[in-house]
Amino acid sequence: MERVESGGRKSVTIGRRYSIYEEEVTMARKIKLSTVVASDDEQLSEQAMISTFEKMTTPVHLKRKTQLKCRITINTYRCNMDNKVWDHPKEWRPERFLTRIMTTRISTMAFERGKRVCAAALQAMPISCMAIGRFRQEFE
């Protein structure tokens, strides 16, 4: 990570990820304020989502004495049901992975779900958390 001065405060940019410890601590503090839930349910009710977040969210106080909460849900069901990526995504057709055409297209499922798990699924969640921490840092 590289330090970039913007408006008198330090912000984090994509770059040398291994070098600066205090930005990692800042990001960890920002990510603690946000709750990330990966859900593969087709319909997740608002009440169930709220009760899940109330159990998972712990109050964290910063220098301002205000408690910040942010609810973020990554709906993996919707990620894997995109009509732009998949032809007829609601139909179970395993032969779609066996054609030669699929070798040039994205043929895996996002966020460790489904029969064809994405090879970068283990990397997707930390990248999502870093992006959320960055958004929190910029929009506070």
PDB file of C-alpha atoms in Angstrom:
ATOM      1  CA  MET A   1       0.000   0.000   0.000  1.00  0.00           C
ATOM      2  CA  GLU A   2       1.205   3.481  -0.723  1.00  0.00           C
ATOM      3  CA  ARG A   3       0.508   6.597   1.269  1.00  0.00           C
ATOM      4  CA  VAL A   4      -1.215   9.354  -0.648  1.00  0.00           C
ATOM      5  CA  GLU A   5      -2.003  12.695   0.929  1.00  0.00           C
ATOM      6  CA  SER A   6      -5.539  13.839   0.133  1.00  0.00           C
ATOM      7  CA  GLY A   7      -7.118  16.692   2.005  1.00  0.00           C
ATOM      8  CA  GLY A   8      -4.706  16.534   4.931  1.00  0.00           C
ATOM      9  CA  ARG A   9      -5.299  12.875   5.712  1.00  0.00           C
ATOM     10  CA  LYS A  10      -3.677   9.638   4.646  1.00  0.00           C
ATOM     11  CA  SER A  11      -5.582   7.363   2.312  1.00  0.00           C
ATOM     12  CA  VAL A  12      -4.695   3.963   0.939  1.00  0.00           C
ATOM     13  CA  THR A  13      -4.237   3.104  -2.722  1.00  0.00           C
ATOM     14  CA  ILE A  14      -3.714  -0.213  -4.443  1.00  0.00           C
ATOM     15  CA  GLY A  15       0.000  -0.812  -4.718  1.00  0.00           C
ATOM     16  CA  ARG A  16       2.702  -2.158  -2.452  1.00  0.00           C
ATOM     17  CA  ARG A  17       0.513  -4.141  -0.106  1.00  0.00           C
ATOM     18  CA  TYR A  18       3.221  -5.419   2.222  1.00  0.00           C
ATOM     19  CA  SER A  19       5.014  -2.271   3.328  1.00  0.00           C
ATOM     20  CA  ILE A  20       2.890  -0.051   5.564  1.00  0.00           C
ATOM     21  CA  TYR A  21       1.566  -1.501   8.799  1.00  0.00           C
ATOM     22  CA  GLU A  22      -0.472   1.447  10.066  1.00  0.00           C
ATOM     23  CA  GLU A  23      -2.668   1.504   6.950  1.00  0.00           C
ATOM     24  CA  GLU A  24      -3.425  -2.163   7.552  1.00  0.00           C
ATOM     25  CA  VAL A  25      -4.479  -1.332  11.103  1.00  0.00           C
ATOM     26  CA  THR A  26      -6.659   1.516   9.800  1.00  0.00           C
ATOM     27  CA  MET A  27      -8.264  -0.790   7.260  1.00  0.00           C
ATOM     28  CA  ALA A  28      -8.881  -3.448   9.910  1.00  0.00           C
ATOM     29  CA  ARG A  29     -10.599  -0.829  12.062  1.00  0.00           C
ATOM     30  CA  LYS A  30     -12.777   0.269   9.128  1.00  0.00           C
ATOM     31  CA  ILE A  31     -13.657  -3.306   8.203  1.00  0.00           C
ATOM     32  CA  LYS A  32     -14.673  -4.054  11.802  1.00  0.00           C
ATOM     33  CA  LEU A  33     -17.332  -1.376  11.450  1.00  0.00           C
ATOM     34  CA  SER A  34     -18.778  -3.145   8.400  1.00  0.00           C
ATOM     35  CA  THR A  35     -20.276  -6.594   8.405  1.00  0.00           C
ATOM     36  CA  VAL A  36     -19.816  -8.640   5.257  1.00  0.00           C
ATOM     37  CA  VAL A  37     -22.155 -11.588   4.791  1.00  0.00           C
ATOM     38  CA  ALA A  38     -21.998 -13.898   1.797  1.00  0.00           C
ATOM     39  CA  SER A  39     -25.456 -15.320   1.222  1.00  0.00           C
ATOM     40  CA  ASP A  40     -26.580 -17.855  -1.351  1.00  0.00           C
ATOM     41  CA  ASP A  41     -30.296 -17.630  -0.543  1.00  0.00           C
ATOM     42  CA  GLU A  42     -32.568 -16.588  -3.373  1.00  0.00           C
ATOM     43  CA  GLN A  43     -34.768 -14.503  -1.107  1.00  0.00           C
ATOM     44  CA  LEU A  44     -33.226 -13.222   2.112  1.00  0.00           C
ATOM     45  CA  SER A  45     -35.837 -11.429   4.151  1.00  0.00           C
ATOM     46  CA  GLU A  46     -35.036  -8.012   5.569  1.00  0.00           C
ATOM     47  CA  GLN A  47     -35.949  -9.121   9.098  1.00  0.00           C
ATOM     48  CA  ALA A  48     -33.622 -12.137   8.939  1.00  0.00           C
ATOM     49  CA  MET A  49     -30.859  -9.915   7.597  1.00  0.00           C
ATOM     50  CA  ILE A  50     -31.335  -7.367  10.389  1.00  0.00           C
ATOM     51  CA  SER A  51     -31.330 -10.036  13.108  1.00  0.00           C
ATOM     52  CA  THR A  52     -28.171 -11.569  11.612  1.00  0.00           C
ATOM     53  CA  PHE A  53     -26.424  -8.208  11.601  1.00  0.00           C
ATOM     54  CA  GLU A  54     -27.542  -7.349  15.130  1.00  0.00           C
ATOM     55  CA  LYS A  55     -25.885 -10.558  16.340  1.00  0.00           C
ATOM     56  CA  MET A  56     -22.720 -10.014  14.315  1.00  0.00           C
ATOM     57  CA  THR A  57     -22.179  -6.279  14.682  1.00  0.00           C
ATOM     58  CA  THR A  58     -20.303  -5.169  17.767  1.00  0.00           C
ATOM     59  CA  PRO A  59     -20.204  -1.531  18.800  1.00  0.00           C
ATOM     60  CA  VAL A  60     -16.904   0.100  17.918  1.00  0.00           C
ATOM     61  CA  HIS A  61     -16.239   3.664  19.028  1.00  0.00           C
ATOM     62  CA  LEU A  62     -13.819   5.907  17.183  1.00  0.00           C
ATOM     63  CA  LYS A  63     -12.476   9.324  18.187  1.00  0.00           C
ATOM     64  CA  ARG A  64     -15.885  10.812  17.469  1.00  0.00           C
ATOM     65  CA  LYS A  65     -18.157   9.364  20.094  1.00  0.00           C
ATOM     66  CA  THR A  66     -20.647   8.054  17.545  1.00  0.00           C
ATOM     67  CA  GLN A  67     -21.351   4.443  16.885  1.00  0.00           C
ATOM     68  CA  LEU A  68     -21.176   3.623  13.182  1.00  0.00           C
ATOM     69  CA  LYS A  69     -22.857   0.593  11.654  1.00  0.00           C
ATOM     70  CA  CYS A  70     -22.913  -0.426   8.037  1.00  0.00           C
ATOM     71  CA  ARG A  71     -24.729  -3.415   6.588  1.00  0.00           C
ATOM     72  CA  ILE A  72     -23.210  -4.948   3.488  1.00  0.00           C
ATOM     73  CA  THR A  73     -24.462  -8.151   1.897  1.00  0.00           C
ATOM     74  CA  ILE A  74     -22.870  -9.899  -1.039  1.00  0.00           C
ATOM     75  CA  ASN A  75     -25.675 -11.913  -2.595  1.00  0.00           C
ATOM     76  CA  THR A  76     -23.806 -14.765  -4.264  1.00  0.00           C
ATOM     77  CA  TYR A  77     -27.027 -16.163  -5.681  1.00  0.00           C
ATOM     78  CA  ARG A  78     -27.468 -13.022  -7.774  1.00  0.00           C
ATOM     79  CA  CYS A  79     -23.770 -13.025  -8.755  1.00  0.00           C
ATOM     80  CA  ASN A  80     -24.176 -16.488 -10.243  1.00  0.00           C
ATOM     81  CA  MET A  81     -27.510 -15.743 -11.954  1.00  0.00           C
ATOM     82  CA  ASP A  82     -26.355 -12.996 -14.307  1.00  0.00           C
ATOM     83  CA  ASN A  83     -27.925 -13.375 -17.765  1.00  0.00           C
ATOM     84  CA  LYS A  84     -24.986 -11.521 -19.319  1.00  0.00           C
ATOM     85  CA  VAL A  85     -22.584 -14.261 -18.216  1.00  0.00           C
ATOM     86  CA  TRP A  86     -24.751 -17.400 -18.297  1.00  0.00           C
ATOM     87  CA  ASP A  87     -27.213 -18.628 -20.932  1.00  0.00           C
ATOM     88  CA  HIS A  88     -30.400 -19.589 -19.031  1.00  0.00           C
ATOM     89  CA  PRO A  89     -28.809 -19.493 -15.554  1.00  0.00           C
ATOM     90  CA  LYS A  90     -31.823 -21.007 -13.744  1.00  0.00           C
ATOM     91  CA  GLU A  91     -31.582 -24.249 -15.716  1.00  0.00           C
ATOM     92  CA  TRP A  92     -29.292 -27.038 -14.539  1.00  0.00           C
ATOM     93  CA  ARG A  93     -27.130 -27.775 -17.583  1.00  0.00           C
ATOM     94  CA  PRO A  94     -23.722 -29.254 -16.678  1.00  0.00           C
ATOM     95  CA  GLU A  95     -22.854 -29.674 -20.365  1.00  0.00           C
ATOM     96  CA  ARG A  96     -22.296 -25.911 -20.557  1.00  0.00           C
ATOM     97  CA  PHE A  97     -18.934 -26.464 -18.856  1.00  0.00           C
ATOM     98  CA  LEU A  98     -17.835 -29.176 -21.306  1.00  0.00           C
ATOM     99  CA  THR A  99     -17.925 -27.264 -24.577  1.00  0.00           C
ATOM    100  CA  ARG A 100     -14.852 -25.708 -26.167  1.00  0.00           C
ATOM    101  CA  ILE A 101     -16.518 -22.304 -26.139  1.00  0.00           C
ATOM    102  CA  MET A 102     -16.500 -22.230 -22.326  1.00  0.00           C
ATOM    103  CA  THR A 103     -12.711 -22.462 -22.222  1.00  0.00           C
ATOM    104  CA  THR A 104     -12.542 -18.882 -23.456  1.00  0.00           C
ATOM    105  CA  ARG A 105     -15.354 -17.599 -21.233  1.00  0.00           C
ATOM    106  CA  ILE A 106     -15.812 -17.366 -17.499  1.00  0.00           C
ATOM    107  CA  SER A 107     -16.973 -20.831 -16.508  1.00  0.00           C
ATOM    108  CA  THR A 108     -16.722 -20.745 -12.738  1.00  0.00           C
ATOM    109  CA  MET A 109     -18.986 -19.666  -9.910  1.00  0.00           C
ATOM    110  CA  ALA A 110     -18.265 -16.668  -7.713  1.00  0.00           C
ATOM    111  CA  PHE A 111     -17.499 -16.745  -3.964  1.00  0.00           C
ATOM    112  CA  GLU A 112     -17.097 -20.517  -3.423  1.00  0.00           C
ATOM    113  CA  ARG A 113     -20.612 -21.532  -4.417  1.00  0.00           C
ATOM    114  CA  GLY A 114     -21.887 -24.144  -6.850  1.00  0.00           C
ATOM    115  CA  LYS A 115     -20.331 -27.092  -8.624  1.00  0.00           C
ATOM    116  CA  ARG A 116     -17.652 -25.052 -10.399  1.00  0.00           C
ATOM    117  CA  VAL A 117     -15.881 -22.976  -7.765  1.00  0.00           C
ATOM    118  CA  CYS A 118     -13.914 -19.987  -8.979  1.00  0.00           C
ATOM    119  CA  ALA A 119     -10.161 -20.495  -8.666  1.00  0.00           C
ATOM    120  CA  ALA A 120      -9.807 -17.002  -7.191  1.00  0.00           C
ATOM    121  CA  ALA A 121     -12.618 -17.415  -4.638  1.00  0.00           C
ATOM    122  CA  LEU A 122     -10.156 -17.340  -1.741  1.00  0.00           C
ATOM    123  CA  GLN A 123      -8.823 -14.044  -3.040  1.00  0.00           C
ATOM    124  CA  ALA A 124     -12.250 -12.513  -3.742  1.00  0.00           C
ATOM    125  CA  MET A 125     -13.311 -12.091  -0.105  1.00  0.00           C
ATOM    126  CA  PRO A 126     -10.159 -10.233   1.091  1.00  0.00           C
ATOM    127  CA  ILE A 127     -10.345  -7.978  -1.973  1.00  0.00           C
ATOM    128  CA  SER A 128     -14.002  -7.258  -1.174  1.00  0.00           C
ATOM    129  CA  CYS A 129     -13.097  -6.444   2.421  1.00  0.00           C
ATOM    130  CA  MET A 130     -10.274  -4.143   1.303  1.00  0.00           C
ATOM    131  CA  ALA A 131     -12.639  -2.345  -1.077  1.00  0.00           C
ATOM    132  CA  ILE A 132     -15.217  -1.927   1.694  1.00  0.00           C
ATOM    133  CA  GLY A 133     -12.547  -0.566   4.038  1.00  0.00           C
ATOM    134  CA  ARG A 134     -11.462   1.869   1.345  1.00  0.00           C
ATOM    135  CA  PHE A 135     -15.058   3.041   0.783  1.00  0.00           C
ATOM    136  CA  ARG A 136     -15.522   3.540   4.518  1.00  0.00           C
ATOM    137  CA  GLN A 137     -12.292   5.507   4.710  1.00  0.00           C
ATOM    138  CA  GLU A 138     -13.238   7.819   1.852  1.00  0.00           C
ATOM    139  CA  PHE A 139     -16.889   8.428   2.748  1.00  0.00           C
ATOM    140  CA  GLU A 140     -16.591   9.090   6.491  1.00  0.00           C
TER     141      GLU A 140
END
